[in-house]
PDB file of C-alpha atoms in Angstrom:
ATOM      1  CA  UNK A   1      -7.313  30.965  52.620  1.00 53.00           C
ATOM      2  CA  UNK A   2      -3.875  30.160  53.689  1.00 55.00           C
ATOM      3  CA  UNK A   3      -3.434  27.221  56.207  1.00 62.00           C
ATOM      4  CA  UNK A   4      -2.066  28.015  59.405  1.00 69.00           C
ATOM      5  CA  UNK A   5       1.583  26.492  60.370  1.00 72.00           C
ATOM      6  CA  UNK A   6       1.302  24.770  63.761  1.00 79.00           C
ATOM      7  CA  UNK A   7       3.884  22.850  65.200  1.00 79.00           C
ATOM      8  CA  UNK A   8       2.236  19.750  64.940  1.00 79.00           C
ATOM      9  CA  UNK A   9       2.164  20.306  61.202  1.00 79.00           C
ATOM     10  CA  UNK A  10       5.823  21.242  61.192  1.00 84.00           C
ATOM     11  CA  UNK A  11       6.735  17.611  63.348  1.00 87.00           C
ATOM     12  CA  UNK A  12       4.152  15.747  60.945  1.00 88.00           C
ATOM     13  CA  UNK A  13       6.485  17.170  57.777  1.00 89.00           C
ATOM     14  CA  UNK A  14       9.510  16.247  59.573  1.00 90.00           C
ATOM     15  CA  UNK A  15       8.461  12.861  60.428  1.00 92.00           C
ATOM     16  CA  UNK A  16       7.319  11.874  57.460  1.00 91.00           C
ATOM     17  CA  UNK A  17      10.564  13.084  55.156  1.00 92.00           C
ATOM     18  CA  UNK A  18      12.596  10.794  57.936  1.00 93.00           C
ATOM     19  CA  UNK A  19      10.388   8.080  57.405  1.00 93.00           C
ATOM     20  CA  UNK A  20      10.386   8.710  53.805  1.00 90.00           C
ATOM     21  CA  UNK A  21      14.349   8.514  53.550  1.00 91.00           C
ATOM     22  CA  UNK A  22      14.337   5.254  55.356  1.00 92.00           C
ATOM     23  CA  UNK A  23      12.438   3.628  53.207  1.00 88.00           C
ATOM     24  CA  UNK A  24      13.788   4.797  49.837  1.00 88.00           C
ATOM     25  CA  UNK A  25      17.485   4.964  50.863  1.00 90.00           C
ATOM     26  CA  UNK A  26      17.909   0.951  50.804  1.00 87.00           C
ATOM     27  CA  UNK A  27      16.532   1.335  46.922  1.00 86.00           C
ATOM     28  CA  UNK A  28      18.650   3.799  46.549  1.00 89.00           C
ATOM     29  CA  UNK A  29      22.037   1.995  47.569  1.00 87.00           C
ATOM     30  CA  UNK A  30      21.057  -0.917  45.444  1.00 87.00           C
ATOM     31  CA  UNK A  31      20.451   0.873  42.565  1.00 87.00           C
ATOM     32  CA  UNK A  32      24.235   2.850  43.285  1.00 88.00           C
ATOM     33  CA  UNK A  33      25.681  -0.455  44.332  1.00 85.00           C
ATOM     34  CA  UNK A  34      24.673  -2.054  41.630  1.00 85.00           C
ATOM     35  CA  UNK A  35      26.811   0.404  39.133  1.00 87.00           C
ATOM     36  CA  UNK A  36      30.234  -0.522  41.733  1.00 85.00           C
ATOM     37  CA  UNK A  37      32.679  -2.579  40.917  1.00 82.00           C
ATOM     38  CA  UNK A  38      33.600  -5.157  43.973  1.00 78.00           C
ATOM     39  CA  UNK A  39      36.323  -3.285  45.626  1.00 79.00           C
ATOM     40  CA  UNK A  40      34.096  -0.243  45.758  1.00 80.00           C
ATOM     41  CA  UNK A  41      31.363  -2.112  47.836  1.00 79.00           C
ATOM     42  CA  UNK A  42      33.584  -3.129  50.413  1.00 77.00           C
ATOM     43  CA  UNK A  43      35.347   0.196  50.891  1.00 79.00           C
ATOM     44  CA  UNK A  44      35.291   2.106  53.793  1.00 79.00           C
ATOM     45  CA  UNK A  45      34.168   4.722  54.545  1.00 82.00           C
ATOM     46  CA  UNK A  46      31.645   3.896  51.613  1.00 79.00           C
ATOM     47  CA  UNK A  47      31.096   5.332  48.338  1.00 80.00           C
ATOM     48  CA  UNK A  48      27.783   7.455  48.512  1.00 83.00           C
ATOM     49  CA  UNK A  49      27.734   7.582  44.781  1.00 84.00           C
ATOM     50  CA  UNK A  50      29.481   5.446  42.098  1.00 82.00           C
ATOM     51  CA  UNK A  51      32.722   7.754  41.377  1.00 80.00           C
ATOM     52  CA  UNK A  52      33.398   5.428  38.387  1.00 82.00           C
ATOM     53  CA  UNK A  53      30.519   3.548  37.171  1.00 83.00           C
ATOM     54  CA  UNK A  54      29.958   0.587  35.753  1.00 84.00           C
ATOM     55  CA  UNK A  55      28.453  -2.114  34.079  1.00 85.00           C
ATOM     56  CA  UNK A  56      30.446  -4.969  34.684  1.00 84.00           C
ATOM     57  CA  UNK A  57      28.185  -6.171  37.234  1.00 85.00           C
ATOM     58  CA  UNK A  58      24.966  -6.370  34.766  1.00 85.00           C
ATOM     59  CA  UNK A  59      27.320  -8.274  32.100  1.00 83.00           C
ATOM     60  CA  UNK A  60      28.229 -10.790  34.605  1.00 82.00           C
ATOM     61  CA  UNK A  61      24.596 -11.064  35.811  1.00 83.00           C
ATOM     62  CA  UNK A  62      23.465 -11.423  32.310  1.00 82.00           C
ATOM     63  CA  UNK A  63      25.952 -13.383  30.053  1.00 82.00           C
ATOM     64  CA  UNK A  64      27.701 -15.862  33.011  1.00 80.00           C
ATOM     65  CA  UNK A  65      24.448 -15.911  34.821  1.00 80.00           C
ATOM     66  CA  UNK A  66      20.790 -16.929  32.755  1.00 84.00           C
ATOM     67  CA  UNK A  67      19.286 -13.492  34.299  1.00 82.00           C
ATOM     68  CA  UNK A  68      17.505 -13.211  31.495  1.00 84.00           C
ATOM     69  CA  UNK A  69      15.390 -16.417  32.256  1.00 88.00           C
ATOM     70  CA  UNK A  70      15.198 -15.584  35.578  1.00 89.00           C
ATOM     71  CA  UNK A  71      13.499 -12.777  35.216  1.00 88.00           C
ATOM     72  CA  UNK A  72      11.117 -14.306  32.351  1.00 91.00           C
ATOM     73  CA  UNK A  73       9.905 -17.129  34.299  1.00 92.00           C
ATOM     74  CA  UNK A  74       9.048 -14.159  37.243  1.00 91.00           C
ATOM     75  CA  UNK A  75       7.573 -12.311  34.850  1.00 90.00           C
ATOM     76  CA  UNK A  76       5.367 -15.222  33.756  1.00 93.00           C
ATOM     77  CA  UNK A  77       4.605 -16.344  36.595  1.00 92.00           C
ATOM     78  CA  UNK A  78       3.221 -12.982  38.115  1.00 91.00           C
ATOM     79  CA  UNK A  79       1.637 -12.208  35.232  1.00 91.00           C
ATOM     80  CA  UNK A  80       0.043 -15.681  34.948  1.00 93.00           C
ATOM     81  CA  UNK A  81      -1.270 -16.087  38.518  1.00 93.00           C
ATOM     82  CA  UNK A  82      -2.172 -12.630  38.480  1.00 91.00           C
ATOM     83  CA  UNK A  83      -5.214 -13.252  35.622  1.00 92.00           C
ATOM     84  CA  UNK A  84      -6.175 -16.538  37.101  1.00 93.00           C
ATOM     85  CA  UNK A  85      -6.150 -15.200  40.764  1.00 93.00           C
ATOM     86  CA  UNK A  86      -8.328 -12.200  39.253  1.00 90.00           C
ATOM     87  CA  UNK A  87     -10.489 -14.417  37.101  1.00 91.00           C
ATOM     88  CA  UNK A  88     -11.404 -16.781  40.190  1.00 91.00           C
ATOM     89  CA  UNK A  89     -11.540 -14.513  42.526  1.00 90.00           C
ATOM     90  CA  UNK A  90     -13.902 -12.586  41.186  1.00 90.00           C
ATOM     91  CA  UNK A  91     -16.403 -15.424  40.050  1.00 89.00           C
ATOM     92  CA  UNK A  92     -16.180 -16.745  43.435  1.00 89.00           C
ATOM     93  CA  UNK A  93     -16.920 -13.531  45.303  1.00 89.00           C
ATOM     94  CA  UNK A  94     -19.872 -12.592  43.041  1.00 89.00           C
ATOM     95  CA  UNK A  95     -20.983 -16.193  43.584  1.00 88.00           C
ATOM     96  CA  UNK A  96     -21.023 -15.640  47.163  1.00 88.00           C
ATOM     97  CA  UNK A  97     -22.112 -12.064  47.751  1.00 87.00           C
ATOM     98  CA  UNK A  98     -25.404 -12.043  45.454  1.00 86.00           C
ATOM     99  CA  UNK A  99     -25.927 -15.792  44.856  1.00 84.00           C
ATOM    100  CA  UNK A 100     -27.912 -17.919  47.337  1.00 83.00           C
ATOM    101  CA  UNK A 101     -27.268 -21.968  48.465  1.00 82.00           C
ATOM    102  CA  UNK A 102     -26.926 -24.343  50.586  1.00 85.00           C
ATOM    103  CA  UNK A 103     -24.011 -23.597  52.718  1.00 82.00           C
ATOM    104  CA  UNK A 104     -22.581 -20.746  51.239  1.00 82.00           C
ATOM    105  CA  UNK A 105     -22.283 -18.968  54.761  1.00 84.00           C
ATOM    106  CA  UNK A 106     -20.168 -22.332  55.957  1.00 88.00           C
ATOM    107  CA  UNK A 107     -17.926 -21.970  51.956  1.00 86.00           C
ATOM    108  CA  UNK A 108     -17.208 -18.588  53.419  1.00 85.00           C
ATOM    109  CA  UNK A 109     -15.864 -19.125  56.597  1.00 87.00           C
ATOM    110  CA  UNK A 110     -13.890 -21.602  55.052  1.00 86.00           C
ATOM    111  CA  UNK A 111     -12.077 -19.017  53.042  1.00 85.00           C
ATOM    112  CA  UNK A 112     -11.886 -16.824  56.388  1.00 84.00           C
ATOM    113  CA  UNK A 113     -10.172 -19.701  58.409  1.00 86.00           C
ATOM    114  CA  UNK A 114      -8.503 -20.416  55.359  1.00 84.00           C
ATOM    115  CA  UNK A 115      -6.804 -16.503  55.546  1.00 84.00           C
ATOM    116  CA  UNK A 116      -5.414 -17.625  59.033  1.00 83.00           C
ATOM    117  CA  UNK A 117      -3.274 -20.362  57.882  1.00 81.00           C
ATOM    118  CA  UNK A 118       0.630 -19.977  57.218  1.00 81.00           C
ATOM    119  CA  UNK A 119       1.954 -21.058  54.106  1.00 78.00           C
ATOM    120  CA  UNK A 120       3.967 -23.798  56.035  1.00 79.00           C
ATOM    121  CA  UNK A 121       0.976 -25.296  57.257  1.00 82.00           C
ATOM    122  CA  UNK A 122       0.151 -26.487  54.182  1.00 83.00           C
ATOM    123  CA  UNK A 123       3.216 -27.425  52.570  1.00 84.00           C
ATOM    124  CA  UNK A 124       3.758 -30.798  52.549  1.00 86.00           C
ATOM    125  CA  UNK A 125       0.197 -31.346  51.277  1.00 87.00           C
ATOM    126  CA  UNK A 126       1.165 -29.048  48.347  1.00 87.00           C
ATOM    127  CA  UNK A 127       4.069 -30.649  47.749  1.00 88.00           C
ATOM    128  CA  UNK A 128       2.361 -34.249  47.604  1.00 89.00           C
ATOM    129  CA  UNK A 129      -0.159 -32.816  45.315  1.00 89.00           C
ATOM    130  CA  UNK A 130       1.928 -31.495  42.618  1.00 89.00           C
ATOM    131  CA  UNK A 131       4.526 -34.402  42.838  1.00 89.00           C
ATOM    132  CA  UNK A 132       0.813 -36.244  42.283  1.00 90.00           C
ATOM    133  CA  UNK A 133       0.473 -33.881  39.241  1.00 88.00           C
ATOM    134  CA  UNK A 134       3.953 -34.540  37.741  1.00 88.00           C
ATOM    135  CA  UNK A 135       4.412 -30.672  37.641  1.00 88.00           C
ATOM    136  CA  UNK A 136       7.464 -30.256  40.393  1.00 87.00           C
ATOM    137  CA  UNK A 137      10.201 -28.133  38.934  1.00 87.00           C
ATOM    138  CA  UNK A 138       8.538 -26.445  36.824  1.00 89.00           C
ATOM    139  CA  UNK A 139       6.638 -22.801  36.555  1.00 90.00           C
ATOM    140  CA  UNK A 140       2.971 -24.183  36.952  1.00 90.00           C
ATOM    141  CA  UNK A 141       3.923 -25.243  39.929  1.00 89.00           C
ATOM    142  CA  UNK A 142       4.564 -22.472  41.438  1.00 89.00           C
ATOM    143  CA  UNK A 143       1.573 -21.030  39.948  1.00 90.00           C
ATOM    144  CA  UNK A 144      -1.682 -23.269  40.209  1.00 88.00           C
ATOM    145  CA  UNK A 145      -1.036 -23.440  44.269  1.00 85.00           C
ATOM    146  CA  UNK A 146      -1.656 -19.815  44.374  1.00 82.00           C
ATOM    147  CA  UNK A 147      -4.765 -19.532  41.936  1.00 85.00           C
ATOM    148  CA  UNK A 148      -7.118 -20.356  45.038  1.00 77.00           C
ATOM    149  CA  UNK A 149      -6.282 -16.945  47.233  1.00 84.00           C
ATOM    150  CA  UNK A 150      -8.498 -16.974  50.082  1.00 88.00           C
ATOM    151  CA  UNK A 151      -7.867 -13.128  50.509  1.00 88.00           C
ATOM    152  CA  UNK A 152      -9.199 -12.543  46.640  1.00 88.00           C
ATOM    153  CA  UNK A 153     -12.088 -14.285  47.305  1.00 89.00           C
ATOM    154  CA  UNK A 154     -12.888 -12.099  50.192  1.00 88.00           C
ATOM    155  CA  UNK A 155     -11.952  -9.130  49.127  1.00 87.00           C
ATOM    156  CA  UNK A 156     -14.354  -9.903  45.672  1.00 88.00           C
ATOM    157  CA  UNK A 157     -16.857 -10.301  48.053  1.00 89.00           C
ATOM    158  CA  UNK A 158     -16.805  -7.467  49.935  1.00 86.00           C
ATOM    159  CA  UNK A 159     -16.693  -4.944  46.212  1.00 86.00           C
ATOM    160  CA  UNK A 160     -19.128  -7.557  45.011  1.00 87.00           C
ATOM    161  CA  UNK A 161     -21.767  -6.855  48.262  1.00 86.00           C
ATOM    162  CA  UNK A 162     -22.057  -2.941  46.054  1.00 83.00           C
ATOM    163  CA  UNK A 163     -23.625  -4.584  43.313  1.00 84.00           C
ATOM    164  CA  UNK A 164     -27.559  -3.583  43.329  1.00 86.00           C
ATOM    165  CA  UNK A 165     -29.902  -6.155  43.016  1.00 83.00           C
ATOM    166  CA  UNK A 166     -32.253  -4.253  41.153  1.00 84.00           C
ATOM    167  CA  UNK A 167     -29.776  -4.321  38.258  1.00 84.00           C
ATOM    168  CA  UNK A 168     -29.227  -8.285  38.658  1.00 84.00           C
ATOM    169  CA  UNK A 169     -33.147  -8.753  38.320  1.00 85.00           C
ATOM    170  CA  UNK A 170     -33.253  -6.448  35.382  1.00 85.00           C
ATOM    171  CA  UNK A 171     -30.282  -7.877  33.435  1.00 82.00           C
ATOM    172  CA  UNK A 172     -32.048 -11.411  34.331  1.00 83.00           C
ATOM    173  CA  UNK A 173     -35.485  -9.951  32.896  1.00 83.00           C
ATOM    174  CA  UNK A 174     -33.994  -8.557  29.609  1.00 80.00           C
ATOM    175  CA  UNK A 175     -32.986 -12.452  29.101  1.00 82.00           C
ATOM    176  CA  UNK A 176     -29.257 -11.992  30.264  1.00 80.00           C
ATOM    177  CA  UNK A 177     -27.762 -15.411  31.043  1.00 81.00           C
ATOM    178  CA  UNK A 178     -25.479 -15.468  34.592  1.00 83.00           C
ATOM    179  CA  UNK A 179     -22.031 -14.785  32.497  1.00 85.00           C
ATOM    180  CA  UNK A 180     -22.993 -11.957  30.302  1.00 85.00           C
ATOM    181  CA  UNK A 181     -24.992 -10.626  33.665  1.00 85.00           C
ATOM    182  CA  UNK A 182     -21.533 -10.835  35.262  1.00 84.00           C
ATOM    183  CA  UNK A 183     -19.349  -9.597  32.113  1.00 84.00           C
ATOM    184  CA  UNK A 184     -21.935  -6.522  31.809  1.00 85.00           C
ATOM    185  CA  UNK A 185     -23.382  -5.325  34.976  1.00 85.00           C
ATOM    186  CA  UNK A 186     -21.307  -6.679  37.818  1.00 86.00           C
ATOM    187  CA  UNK A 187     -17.826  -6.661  36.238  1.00 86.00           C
ATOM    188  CA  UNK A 188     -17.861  -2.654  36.126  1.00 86.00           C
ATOM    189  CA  UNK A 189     -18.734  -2.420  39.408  1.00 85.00           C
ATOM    190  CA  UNK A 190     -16.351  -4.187  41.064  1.00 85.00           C
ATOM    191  CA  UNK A 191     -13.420  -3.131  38.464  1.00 84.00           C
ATOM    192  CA  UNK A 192     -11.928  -0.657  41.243  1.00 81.00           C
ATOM    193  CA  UNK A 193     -11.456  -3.717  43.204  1.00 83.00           C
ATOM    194  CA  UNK A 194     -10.258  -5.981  40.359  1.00 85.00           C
ATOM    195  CA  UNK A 195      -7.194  -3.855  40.013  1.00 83.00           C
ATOM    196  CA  UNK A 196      -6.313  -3.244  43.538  1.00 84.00           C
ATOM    197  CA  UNK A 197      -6.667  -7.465  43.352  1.00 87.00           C
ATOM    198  CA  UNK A 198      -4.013  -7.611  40.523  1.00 87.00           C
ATOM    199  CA  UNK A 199      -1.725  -5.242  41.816  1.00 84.00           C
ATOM    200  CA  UNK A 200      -2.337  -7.338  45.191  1.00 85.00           C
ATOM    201  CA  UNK A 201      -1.600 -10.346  43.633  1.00 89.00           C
ATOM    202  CA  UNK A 202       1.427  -9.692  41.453  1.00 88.00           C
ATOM    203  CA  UNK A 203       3.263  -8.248  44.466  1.00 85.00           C
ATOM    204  CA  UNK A 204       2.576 -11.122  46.591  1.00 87.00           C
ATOM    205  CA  UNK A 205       3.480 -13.440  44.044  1.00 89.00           C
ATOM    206  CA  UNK A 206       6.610 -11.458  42.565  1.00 89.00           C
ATOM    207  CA  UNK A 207       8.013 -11.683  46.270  1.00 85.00           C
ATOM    208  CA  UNK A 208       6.801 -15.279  47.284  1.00 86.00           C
ATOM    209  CA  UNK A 209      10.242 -16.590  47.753  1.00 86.00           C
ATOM    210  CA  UNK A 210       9.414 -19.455  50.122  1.00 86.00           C
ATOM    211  CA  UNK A 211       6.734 -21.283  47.711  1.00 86.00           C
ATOM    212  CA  UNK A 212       9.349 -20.930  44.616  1.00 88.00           C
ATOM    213  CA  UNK A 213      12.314 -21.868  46.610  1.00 88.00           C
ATOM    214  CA  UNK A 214      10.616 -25.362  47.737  1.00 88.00           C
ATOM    215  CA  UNK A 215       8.924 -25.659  44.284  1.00 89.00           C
ATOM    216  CA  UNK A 216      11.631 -24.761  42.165  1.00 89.00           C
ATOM    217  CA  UNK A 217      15.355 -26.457  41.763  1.00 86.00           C
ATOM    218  CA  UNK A 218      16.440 -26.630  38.386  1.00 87.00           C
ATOM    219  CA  UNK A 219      18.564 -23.629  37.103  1.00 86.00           C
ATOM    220  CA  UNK A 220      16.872 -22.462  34.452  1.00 87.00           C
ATOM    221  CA  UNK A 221      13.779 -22.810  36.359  1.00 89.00           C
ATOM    222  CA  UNK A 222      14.617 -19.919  39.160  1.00 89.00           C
ATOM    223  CA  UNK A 223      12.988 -16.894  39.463  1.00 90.00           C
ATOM    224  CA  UNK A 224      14.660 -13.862  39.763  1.00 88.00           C
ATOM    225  CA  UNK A 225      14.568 -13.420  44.032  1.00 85.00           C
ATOM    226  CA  UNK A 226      16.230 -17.548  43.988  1.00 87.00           C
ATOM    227  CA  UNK A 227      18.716 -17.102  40.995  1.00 85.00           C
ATOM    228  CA  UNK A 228      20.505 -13.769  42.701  1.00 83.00           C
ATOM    229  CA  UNK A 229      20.405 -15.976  45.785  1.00 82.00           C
ATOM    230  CA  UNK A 230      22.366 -18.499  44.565  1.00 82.00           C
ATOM    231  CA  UNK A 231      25.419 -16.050  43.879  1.00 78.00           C
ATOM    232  CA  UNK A 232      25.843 -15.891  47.270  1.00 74.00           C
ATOM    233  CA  UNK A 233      28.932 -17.658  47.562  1.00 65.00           C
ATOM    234  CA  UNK A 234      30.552 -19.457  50.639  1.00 56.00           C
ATOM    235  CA  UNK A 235      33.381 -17.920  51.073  1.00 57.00           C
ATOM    236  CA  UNK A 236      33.407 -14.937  49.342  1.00 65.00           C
ATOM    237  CA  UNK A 237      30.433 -12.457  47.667  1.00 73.00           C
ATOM    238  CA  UNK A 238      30.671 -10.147  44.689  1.00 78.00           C
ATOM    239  CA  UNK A 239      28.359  -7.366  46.427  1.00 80.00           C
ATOM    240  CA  UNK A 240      28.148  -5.435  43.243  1.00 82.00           C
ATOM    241  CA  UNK A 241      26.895  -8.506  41.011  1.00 83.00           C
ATOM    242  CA  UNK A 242      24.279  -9.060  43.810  1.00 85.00           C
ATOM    243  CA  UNK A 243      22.911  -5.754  44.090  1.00 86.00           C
ATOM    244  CA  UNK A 244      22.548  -5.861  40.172  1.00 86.00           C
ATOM    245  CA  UNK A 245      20.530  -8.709  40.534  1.00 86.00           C
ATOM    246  CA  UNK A 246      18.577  -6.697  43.415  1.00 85.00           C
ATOM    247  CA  UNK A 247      17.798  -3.646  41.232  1.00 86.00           C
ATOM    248  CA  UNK A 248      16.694  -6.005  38.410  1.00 84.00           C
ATOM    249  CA  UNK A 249      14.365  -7.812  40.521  1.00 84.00           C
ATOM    250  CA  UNK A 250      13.111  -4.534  42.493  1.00 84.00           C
ATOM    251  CA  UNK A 251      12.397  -2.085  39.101  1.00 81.00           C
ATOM    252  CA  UNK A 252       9.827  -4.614  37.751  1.00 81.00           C
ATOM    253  CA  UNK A 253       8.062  -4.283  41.076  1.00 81.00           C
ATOM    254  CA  UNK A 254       8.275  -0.590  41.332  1.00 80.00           C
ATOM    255  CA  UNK A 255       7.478   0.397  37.785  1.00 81.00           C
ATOM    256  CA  UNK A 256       4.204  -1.617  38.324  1.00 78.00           C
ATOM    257  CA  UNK A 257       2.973   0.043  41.535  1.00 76.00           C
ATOM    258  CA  UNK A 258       3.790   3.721  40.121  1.00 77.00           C
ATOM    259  CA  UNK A 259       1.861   2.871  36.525  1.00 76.00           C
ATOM    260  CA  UNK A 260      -1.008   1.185  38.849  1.00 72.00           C
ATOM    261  CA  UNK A 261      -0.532   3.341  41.880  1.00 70.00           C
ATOM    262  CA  UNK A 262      -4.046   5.364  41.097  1.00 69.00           C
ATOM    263  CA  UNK A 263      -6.311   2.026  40.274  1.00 64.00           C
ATOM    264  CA  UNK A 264      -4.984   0.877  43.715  1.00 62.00           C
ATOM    265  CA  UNK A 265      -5.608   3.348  46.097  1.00 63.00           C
ATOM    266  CA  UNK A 266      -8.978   4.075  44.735  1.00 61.00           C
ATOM    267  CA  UNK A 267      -9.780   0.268  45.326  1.00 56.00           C
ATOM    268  CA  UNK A 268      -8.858   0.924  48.742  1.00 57.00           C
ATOM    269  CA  UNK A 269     -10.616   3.686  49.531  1.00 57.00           C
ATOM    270  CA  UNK A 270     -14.229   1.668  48.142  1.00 54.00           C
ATOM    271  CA  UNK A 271     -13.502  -1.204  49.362  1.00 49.00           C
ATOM    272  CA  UNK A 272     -13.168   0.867  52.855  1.00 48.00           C
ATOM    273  CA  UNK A 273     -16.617   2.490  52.342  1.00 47.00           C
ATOM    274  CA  UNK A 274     -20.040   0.418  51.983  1.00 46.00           C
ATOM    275  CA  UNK A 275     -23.260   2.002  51.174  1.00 43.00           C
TER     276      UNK A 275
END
């Protein structure tokens, strides 16, 4: 049966395609922007589309600027904190859903009060710690402060609460020790939710610009989001070579969520439902 047309429907379809094209124009005039040479940035009226493209601005990014590394030491760093953030995470939620001790309700609400805390609260006890460590300037870290996510423990937790017991006992019947119990009953269960965690995680850590600016000074240390902000000159800006930088730090980011966009909305959607 054909659905009816209301009017509703009509200002729903509207709405949305407005909404949609102001959220995917800025994209879109960093991606054009980044094929402009400098006077065409400025120009005005502006240039909706390159009319002569370019790649000056990606030659400059990448042979007078270490782009290259940049975008490496992102890379590794997502990447990195990504599998560790998973790793933990998920232990510690299991732990804590099906597991039962002395104080685990009090560990919890440490992790929920922990949720509520700014970044900047804790700062300057970070920054003690790893100058403790000997690790300042350099890629770890940036990453080891964000291995202990309060918000993947909880959300392990909550996928982790799905897990029937019946199939703990069992496994622990058959002989199963608590890591192969883990690695072969529990681990498949709360996969939806392990990939909505690393999808979580790598965005939040691709686009944590505050932790690698304070963490983070040497040159060929700089992520991708710090080393396109340091072309920012005083007195004058070369637009095009910045949006370059823009587009090479936002396709990374993008080609991810489309490739994982499927994993990630079905963690949603059972982490949403509990039965």
């Amino acid at each position: 049966m054909k659905k009816k047309t209301t009017p509703f429907g009509i200002f729903t379809i509207v709405l949305l395609s407005i909404l949609t094209i102001l959220f995917v124009f800025p994209f879109y005039w960093i991606m054009t922007g980044a094929f402009k040479a400098q006077p065409a940035t400025i120009v005005i009226p502006p240039q909706w589309w390159p009319a002569a493209p370019t790649m000056e601005n990606f030659e400059k990014l990448l042979i007078q600027n270490p782009a290259g590394r940049w975008l490496f030491n992102s890379i590794f760093i997502a990447l990195a904190t990504m599998l560790l953030v998973c790793l933990t995470s998920s232990l510690a939620g299991y732990v804590l859903a099906k597991k039962r001790f002395y104080g685990q309700k009090i560990l919890f609400s440490i992790f929920i009060a922990a949720m509520a805390l700014p970044k900047q609260v804790v700062l300057v006890p970070l920054v003690r710690i790893v100058n403790f460590m000997g690790i300042h300037d350099t890629l770890s870290a940036v990453i080891l402060p964000l291995v202990g996510w309060p918000f993947g423990v909880f959300l392990m937790k909550q996928f982790s609460e799905n897990i029937p017991g019946e199939l703990l006992e069992s496994a622990k019947i058959d002989g199963c020790g608590e890591i192969r119990t883990f690695a072969s009953i529990a681990f498949p269960i709360v996969k939806p939710g392990f990939a909505a965690l690393a999808i979580f995680t790598f965005i939040n850590t691709w686009n944590d610009y505050f932790m690698q600016l304070v963490m983070l000074s040497s040159r060929n240390n700089l992520t991708v989001s710090l080393g396109v902000a340091t072309m920012q000159a005083e007195m004058a800006t070369n637009y095009g070579l910045i949006m370059a930088g823009a587009a090479l730090a936002a396709v990374p980011i993008v080609a991810v969520f489309l490739i994982f966009q499927k994993s990630f909305t079905q963690g949603i959607t059972m982490g949403a439902v509990k039965g």
